[in-house]
mmCIF file of C-alpha atoms in Angstrom:
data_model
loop_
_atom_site.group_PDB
_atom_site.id
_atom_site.type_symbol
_atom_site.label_atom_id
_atom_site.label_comp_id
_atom_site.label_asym_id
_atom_site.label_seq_id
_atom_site.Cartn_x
_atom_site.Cartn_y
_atom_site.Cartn_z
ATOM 1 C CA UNK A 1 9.198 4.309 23.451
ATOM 2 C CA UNK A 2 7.775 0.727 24.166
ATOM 3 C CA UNK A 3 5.934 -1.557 22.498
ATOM 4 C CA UNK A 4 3.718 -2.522 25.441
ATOM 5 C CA UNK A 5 0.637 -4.399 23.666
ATOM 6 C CA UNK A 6 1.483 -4.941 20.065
ATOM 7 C CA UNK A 7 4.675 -6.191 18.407
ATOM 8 C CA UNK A 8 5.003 -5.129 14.485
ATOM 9 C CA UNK A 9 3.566 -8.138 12.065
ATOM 10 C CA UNK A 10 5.054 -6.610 9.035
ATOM 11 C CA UNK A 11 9.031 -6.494 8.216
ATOM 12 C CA UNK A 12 10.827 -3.508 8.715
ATOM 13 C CA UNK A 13 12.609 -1.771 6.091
ATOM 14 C CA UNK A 14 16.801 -0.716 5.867
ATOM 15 C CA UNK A 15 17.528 2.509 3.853
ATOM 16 C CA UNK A 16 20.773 3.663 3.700
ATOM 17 C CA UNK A 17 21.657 2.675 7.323
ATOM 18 C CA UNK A 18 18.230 3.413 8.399
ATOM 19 C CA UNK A 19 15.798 1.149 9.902
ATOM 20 C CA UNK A 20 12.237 1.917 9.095
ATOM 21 C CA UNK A 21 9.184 0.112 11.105
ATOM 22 C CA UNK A 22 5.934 0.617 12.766
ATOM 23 C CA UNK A 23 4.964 -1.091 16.120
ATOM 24 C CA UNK A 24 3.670 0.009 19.387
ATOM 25 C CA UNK A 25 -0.001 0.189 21.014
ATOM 26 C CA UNK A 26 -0.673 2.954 18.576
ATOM 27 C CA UNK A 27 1.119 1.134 15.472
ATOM 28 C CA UNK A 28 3.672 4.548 15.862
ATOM 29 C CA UNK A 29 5.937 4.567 12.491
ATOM 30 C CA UNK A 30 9.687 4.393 14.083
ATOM 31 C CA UNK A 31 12.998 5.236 11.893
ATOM 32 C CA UNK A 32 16.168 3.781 13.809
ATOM 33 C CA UNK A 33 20.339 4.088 12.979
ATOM 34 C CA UNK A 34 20.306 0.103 12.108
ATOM 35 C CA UNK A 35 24.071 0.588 13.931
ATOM 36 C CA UNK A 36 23.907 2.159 16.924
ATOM 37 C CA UNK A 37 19.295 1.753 17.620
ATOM 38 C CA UNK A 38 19.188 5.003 17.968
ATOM 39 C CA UNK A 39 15.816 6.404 17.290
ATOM 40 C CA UNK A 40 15.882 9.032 14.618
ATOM 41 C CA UNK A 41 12.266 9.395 14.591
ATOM 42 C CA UNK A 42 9.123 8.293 14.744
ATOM 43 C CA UNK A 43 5.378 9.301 13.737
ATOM 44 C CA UNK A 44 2.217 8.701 15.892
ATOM 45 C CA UNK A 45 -0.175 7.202 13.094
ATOM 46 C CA UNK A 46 -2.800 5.425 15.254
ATOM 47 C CA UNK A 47 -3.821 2.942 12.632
ATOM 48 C CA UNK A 48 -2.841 -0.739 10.926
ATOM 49 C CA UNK A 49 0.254 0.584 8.954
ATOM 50 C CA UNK A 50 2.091 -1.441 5.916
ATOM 51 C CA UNK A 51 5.816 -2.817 5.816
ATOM 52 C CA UNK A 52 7.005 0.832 4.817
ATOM 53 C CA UNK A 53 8.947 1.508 1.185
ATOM 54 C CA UNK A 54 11.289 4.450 0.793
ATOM 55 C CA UNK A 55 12.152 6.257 -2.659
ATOM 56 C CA UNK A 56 13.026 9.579 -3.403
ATOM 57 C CA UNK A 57 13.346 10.483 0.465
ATOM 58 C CA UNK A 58 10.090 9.790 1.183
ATOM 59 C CA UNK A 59 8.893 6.991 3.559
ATOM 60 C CA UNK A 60 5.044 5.586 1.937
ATOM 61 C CA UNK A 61 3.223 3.299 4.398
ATOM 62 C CA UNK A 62 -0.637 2.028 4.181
ATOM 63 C CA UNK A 63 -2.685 3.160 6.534
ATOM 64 C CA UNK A 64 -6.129 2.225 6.750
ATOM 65 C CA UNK A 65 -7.535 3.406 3.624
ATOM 66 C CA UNK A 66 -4.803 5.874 3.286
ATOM 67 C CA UNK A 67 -1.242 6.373 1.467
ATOM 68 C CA UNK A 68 0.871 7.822 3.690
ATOM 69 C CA UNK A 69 3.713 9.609 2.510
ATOM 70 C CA UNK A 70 6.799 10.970 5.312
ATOM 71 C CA UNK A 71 9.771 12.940 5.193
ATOM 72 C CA UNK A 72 12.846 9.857 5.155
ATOM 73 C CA UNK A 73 14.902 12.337 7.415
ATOM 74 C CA UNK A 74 12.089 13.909 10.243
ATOM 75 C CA UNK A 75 9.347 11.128 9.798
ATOM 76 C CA UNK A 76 6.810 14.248 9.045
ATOM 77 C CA UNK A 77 3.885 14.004 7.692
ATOM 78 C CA UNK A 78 3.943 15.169 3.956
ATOM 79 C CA UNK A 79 0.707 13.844 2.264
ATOM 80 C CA UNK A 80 -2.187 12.027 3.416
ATOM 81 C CA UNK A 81 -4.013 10.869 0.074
ATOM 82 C CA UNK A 82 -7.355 9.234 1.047
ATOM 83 C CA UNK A 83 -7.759 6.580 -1.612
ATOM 84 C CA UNK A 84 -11.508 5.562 -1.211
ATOM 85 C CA UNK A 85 -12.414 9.042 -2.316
ATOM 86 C CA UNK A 86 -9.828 9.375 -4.762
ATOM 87 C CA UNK A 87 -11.255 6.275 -6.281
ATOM 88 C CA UNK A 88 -14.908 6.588 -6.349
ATOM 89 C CA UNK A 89 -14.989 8.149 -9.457
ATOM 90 C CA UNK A 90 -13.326 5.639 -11.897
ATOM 91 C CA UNK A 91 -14.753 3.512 -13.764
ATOM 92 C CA UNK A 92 -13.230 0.502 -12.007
ATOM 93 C CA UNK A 93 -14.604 1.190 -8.266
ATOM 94 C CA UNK A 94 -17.266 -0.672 -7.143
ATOM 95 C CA UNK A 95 -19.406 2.026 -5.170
ATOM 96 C CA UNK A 96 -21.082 -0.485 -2.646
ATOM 97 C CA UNK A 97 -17.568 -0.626 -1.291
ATOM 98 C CA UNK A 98 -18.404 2.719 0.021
ATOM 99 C CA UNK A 99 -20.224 1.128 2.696
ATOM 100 C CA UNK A 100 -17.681 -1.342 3.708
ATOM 101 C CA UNK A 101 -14.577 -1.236 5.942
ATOM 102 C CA UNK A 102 -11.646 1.025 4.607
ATOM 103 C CA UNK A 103 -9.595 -2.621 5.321
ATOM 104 C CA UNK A 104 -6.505 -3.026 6.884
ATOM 105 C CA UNK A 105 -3.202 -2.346 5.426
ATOM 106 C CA UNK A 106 -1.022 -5.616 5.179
ATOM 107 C CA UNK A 107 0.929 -5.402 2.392
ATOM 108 C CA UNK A 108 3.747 -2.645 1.351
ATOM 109 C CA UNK A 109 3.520 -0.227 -1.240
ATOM 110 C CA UNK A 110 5.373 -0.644 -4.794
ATOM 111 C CA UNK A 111 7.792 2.133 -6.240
ATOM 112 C CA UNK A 112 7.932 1.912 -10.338
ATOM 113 C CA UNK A 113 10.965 4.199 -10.756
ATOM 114 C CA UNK A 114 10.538 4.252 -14.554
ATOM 115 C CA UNK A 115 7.235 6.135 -14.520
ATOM 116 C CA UNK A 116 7.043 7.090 -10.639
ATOM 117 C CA UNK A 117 4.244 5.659 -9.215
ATOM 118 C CA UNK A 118 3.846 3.903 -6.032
ATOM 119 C CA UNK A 119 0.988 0.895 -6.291
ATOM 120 C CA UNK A 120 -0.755 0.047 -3.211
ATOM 121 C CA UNK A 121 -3.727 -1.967 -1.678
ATOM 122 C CA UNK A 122 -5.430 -1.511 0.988
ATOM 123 C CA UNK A 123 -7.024 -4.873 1.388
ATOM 124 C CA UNK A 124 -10.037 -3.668 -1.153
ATOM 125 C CA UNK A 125 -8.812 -1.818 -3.903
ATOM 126 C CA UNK A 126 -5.438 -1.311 -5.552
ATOM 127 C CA UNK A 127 -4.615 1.576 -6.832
ATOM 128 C CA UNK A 128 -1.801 3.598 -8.406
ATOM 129 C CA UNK A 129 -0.394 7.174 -7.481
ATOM 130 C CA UNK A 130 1.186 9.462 -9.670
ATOM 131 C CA UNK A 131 4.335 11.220 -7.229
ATOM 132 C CA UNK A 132 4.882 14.234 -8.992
ATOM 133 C CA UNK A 133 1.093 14.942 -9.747
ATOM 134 C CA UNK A 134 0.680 14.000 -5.889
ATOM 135 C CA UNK A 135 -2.313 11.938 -6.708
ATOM 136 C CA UNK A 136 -4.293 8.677 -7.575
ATOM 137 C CA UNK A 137 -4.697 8.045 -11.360
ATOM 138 C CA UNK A 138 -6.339 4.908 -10.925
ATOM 139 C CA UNK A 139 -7.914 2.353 -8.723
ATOM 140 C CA UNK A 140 -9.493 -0.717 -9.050
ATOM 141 C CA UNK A 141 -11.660 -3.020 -6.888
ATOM 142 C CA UNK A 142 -11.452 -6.660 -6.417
ATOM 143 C CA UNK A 143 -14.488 -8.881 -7.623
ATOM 144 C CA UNK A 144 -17.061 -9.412 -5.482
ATOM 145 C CA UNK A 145 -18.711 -13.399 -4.938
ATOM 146 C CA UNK A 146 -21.939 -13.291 -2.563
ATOM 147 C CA UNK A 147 -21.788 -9.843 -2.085
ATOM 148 C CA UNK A 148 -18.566 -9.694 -0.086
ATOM 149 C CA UNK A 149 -15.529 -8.285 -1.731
ATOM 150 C CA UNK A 150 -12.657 -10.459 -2.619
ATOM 151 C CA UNK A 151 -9.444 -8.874 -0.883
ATOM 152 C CA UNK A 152 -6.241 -7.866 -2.768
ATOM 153 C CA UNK A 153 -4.140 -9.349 0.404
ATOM 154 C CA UNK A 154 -0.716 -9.800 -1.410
ATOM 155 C CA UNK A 155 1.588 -6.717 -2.539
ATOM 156 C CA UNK A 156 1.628 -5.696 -5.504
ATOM 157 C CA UNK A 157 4.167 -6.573 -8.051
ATOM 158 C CA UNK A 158 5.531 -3.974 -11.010
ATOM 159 C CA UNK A 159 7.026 -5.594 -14.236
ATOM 160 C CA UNK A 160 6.782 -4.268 -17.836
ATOM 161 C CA UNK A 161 4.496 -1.691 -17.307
ATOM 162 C CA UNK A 162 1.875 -4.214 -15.810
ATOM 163 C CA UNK A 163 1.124 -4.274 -12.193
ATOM 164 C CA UNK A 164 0.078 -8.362 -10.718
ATOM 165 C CA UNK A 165 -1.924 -8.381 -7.859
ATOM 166 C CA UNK A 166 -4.147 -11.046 -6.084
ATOM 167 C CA UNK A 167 -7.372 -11.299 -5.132
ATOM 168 C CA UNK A 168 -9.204 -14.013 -3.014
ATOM 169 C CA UNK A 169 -9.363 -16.017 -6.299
ATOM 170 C CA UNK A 170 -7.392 -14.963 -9.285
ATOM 171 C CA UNK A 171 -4.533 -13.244 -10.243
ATOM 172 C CA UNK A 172 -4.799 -10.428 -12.921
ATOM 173 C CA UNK A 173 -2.398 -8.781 -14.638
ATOM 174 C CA UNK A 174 -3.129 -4.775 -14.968
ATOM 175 C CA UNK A 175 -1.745 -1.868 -17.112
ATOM 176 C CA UNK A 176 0.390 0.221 -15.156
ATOM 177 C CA UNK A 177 -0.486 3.377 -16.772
ATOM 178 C CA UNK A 178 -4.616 2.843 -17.026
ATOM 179 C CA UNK A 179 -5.577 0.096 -14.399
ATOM 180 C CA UNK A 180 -7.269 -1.630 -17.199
ATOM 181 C CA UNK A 181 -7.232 -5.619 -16.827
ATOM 182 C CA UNK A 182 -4.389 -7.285 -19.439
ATOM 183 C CA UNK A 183 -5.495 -10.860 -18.383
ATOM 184 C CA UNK A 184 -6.240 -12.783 -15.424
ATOM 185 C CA UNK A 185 -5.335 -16.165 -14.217
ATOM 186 C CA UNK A 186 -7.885 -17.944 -11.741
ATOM 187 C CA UNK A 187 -7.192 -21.240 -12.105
ATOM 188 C CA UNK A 188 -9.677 -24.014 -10.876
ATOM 189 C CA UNK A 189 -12.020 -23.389 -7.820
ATOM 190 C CA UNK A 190 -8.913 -24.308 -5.376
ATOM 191 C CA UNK A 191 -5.697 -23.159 -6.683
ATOM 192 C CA UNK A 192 -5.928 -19.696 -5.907
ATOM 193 C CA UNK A 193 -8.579 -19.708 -2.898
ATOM 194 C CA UNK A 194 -7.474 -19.581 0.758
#
């Protein structure tokens, strides 16, 4: 394959000899031996795809407003979880989001080992999915200022059973288990802006 139009923006990511990326006209998911560049696999997915994350033998990538989850070792397919409807029905999700953009996928997903769950943003909502339930237990949507949404446009980061993320203006500090907020830090009306 080539990468005729579009060169990756997002790092690739080394498992166990393995080099895992997505690039191409079609942002195609590729899985190369980081010693020889062979290409083991790769996976047409057609949209914006995150830095990938691999635990457990399984490859999880954003996509749009998806989770995509891939066999490590043939780059299938496994599970497809469409997080704006998984979402909708918490308490946390802001409904008029319904309407917006799904967002694109610029930050990886987060594996929390102890309770194994893989946290993940896709530009409006974070959210966290259970892996052996094979589903979302929570999401949550940024704040909104004027209407628009504020972005979560940072990966998430897992520590103590609290999950950090960032939105356009503060940073909040969530339980890992519920989505509920712990605290938030937002500074004065520059310091977390951009």
């Amino acid at each position: 394959h080539s990468f005729p139009t579009r060169r990756s923006s997002d790092l690739p990511t080394i498992y166990d000899s393995l080099l895992i990326f997505y690039a191409g006209t079609y942002e195609d998911l590729f899985c190369i031996n980081a010693h020889s560049g062979e290409q083991i696999w790769y996976e047409s997915i057609q949209l914006n795809v995150s830095s990938p994350t691999v635990y457990d033998d399984r490859v999880y990538a954003i996509k749009g407003g998806h989770l995509g989850i891939y066999s490590l070792t043939t780059g299938d397919l496994l599970h497809d979880v469409f997080v704006r409807d998984s979402i909708k029905n918490t308490t946390t999700f802001n409904s008029s989001l319904a309407s917006q953009t799904t967002g694109n996928a610029f930050t990886a997903p987060v594996v929390d080992t102890i309770n194994r769950f893989v946290y993940s943003n896709s530009q409006l909502e974070v959210t966290a999915y259970d892996i052996d339930q094979q589903k979302v237990l929570w999401g949550r949507s940024g704040k909104f200022w004027g209407g628009i949404p504020q972005v979560f446009a940072v990966t998430p980061t897992f520590y103590n059973n609290e999950v950090f993320v960032i939105d356009s203006d503060c940073l909040y500090s969530l339980n890992s288990i519920t989505g509920e907020e712990i605290w938030k830090f937002c500074g004065d009306d520059s310091d977390l802006s951009y």
